[in-house]
Amino acid sequence: MTPASNPPDEAALRAVLQEVRDPEIGESIVDLGLVESIRSSPQGVQVTLIPTSATCPMADVMIEDVTEALRRACPDGLPVDVQMDWDTPWSPQRLSPALKARFGW
């Protein structure tokens, strides 16, 4: 299969990722601020996530969940690459305004 000439744009991919839940917290990975970057091109989709802690025990599960969601949303044959950035620290400032309010941050 050849890569698609019209891959989904970043907004469409972010909407897909909005539905992916953190396996421990049960909230959207987008609202939690775990999506560091999304890149989409005819050559493929690349997403970088950051963990909420340096020892995140569910990182592999999150990578699998994101990869599966993106593969369902992307044209057949478009490569999907999801990586975890262990060097970028997470903080409550990354939360969406609604989660900040709900969590009291």
Coordinates of C-alpha atoms in Angstrom, one line a residue:
M1 CA 0.0 0.0 0.0
T2 CA 1.2 3.5 -0.7
P3 CA 0.9 6.4 1.7
A4 CA -2.2 8.6 1.2
S5 CA -1.8 11.9 -0.7
N6 CA -4.3 13.7 1.6
P7 CA -3.5 12.7 5.2
P8 CA -5.7 13.9 8.1
D9 CA -4.8 17.4 9.3
E10 CA -3.6 18.1 12.9
A11 CA -7.1 19.2 14.1
A12 CA -8.7 16.0 12.9
L13 CA -6.0 13.9 14.5
R14 CA -6.3 15.9 17.7
A15 CA -10.1 15.2 17.7
V16 CA -9.4 11.5 17.4
L17 CA -6.9 11.7 20.3
Q18 CA -9.4 13.6 22.4
E19 CA -11.3 10.2 22.7
V20 CA -8.2 8.3 23.9
R21 CA -8.3 7.9 27.7
D22 CA -5.3 7.7 30.0
P23 CA -5.5 4.1 31.3
E24 CA -5.0 5.1 35.0
I25 CA -6.8 8.5 35.3
G26 CA -9.6 7.8 32.8
E27 CA -9.4 11.3 31.3
S28 CA -8.6 12.3 27.7
I29 CA -4.9 12.4 26.9
V30 CA -5.5 15.7 25.1
D31 CA -7.1 17.3 28.2
L32 CA -4.4 15.9 30.4
G33 CA -1.8 17.6 28.2
L34 CA 0.0 14.4 27.3
V35 CA 0.0 15.1 23.5
E36 CA 3.3 17.0 22.9
S37 CA 3.1 17.1 19.1
I38 CA 1.2 15.8 16.1
R39 CA 2.7 15.8 12.6
S40 CA 0.8 14.6 9.5
S41 CA 2.2 14.3 6.0
P42 CA 1.7 12.1 3.0
Q43 CA 4.6 10.0 4.4
G44 CA 2.8 9.3 7.7
V45 CA 1.6 10.5 11.1
Q46 CA 3.9 11.1 14.0
V47 CA 2.7 11.7 17.5
T48 CA 4.8 12.4 20.5
L49 CA 3.4 11.9 24.0
I50 CA 4.8 12.8 27.4
P51 CA 4.2 10.8 30.5
T52 CA 2.7 12.2 33.7
S53 CA 5.7 10.7 35.6
A54 CA 9.2 9.5 34.8
T55 CA 8.2 6.0 35.8
C56 CA 4.8 5.9 34.0
P57 CA 3.8 2.2 34.2
M58 CA 1.2 2.5 31.5
A59 CA 3.3 4.2 28.8
D60 CA 3.2 1.1 26.6
V61 CA -0.6 0.9 26.9
M62 CA -1.0 4.6 26.0
I63 CA 1.3 4.2 22.9
E64 CA -0.8 1.2 21.8
D65 CA -4.1 3.0 22.4
V66 CA -3.0 6.0 20.5
T67 CA -1.5 4.0 17.6
E68 CA -4.8 2.0 17.3
A69 CA -7.0 5.1 17.3
L70 CA -4.8 6.8 14.7
R71 CA -4.7 3.7 12.4
R72 CA -8.5 3.6 12.5
A73 CA -8.7 7.3 11.6
C74 CA -6.0 7.4 8.9
P75 CA -6.2 6.2 5.3
D76 CA -5.1 2.6 4.7
G77 CA -1.4 2.3 4.4
L78 CA -0.5 5.6 6.1
P79 CA 2.3 4.8 8.6
V80 CA 1.6 5.8 12.2
D81 CA 4.5 6.4 14.6
V82 CA 3.8 7.1 18.3
Q83 CA 6.7 7.9 20.6
M84 CA 7.0 8.7 24.3
D85 CA 9.2 11.7 25.2
W86 CA 10.7 10.8 28.5
D87 CA 12.7 14.1 28.7
T88 CA 9.8 16.6 28.7
P89 CA 8.4 16.9 32.2
W90 CA 4.6 17.0 32.7
S91 CA 3.1 19.5 35.1
P92 CA -0.5 20.5 36.0
Q93 CA -0.1 23.6 33.8
R94 CA -0.6 21.3 30.8
L95 CA -4.1 20.4 31.9
S96 CA -7.1 21.8 29.9
P97 CA -8.9 24.7 31.8
A98 CA -11.8 22.4 32.5
L99 CA -9.6 19.7 34.2
K100 CA -7.6 22.4 36.1
A101 CA -10.9 23.6 37.5
R102 CA -12.2 20.1 38.3
F103 CA -8.9 18.9 39.9
G104 CA -8.5 22.2 41.8
W105 CA -5.3 23.4 40.0

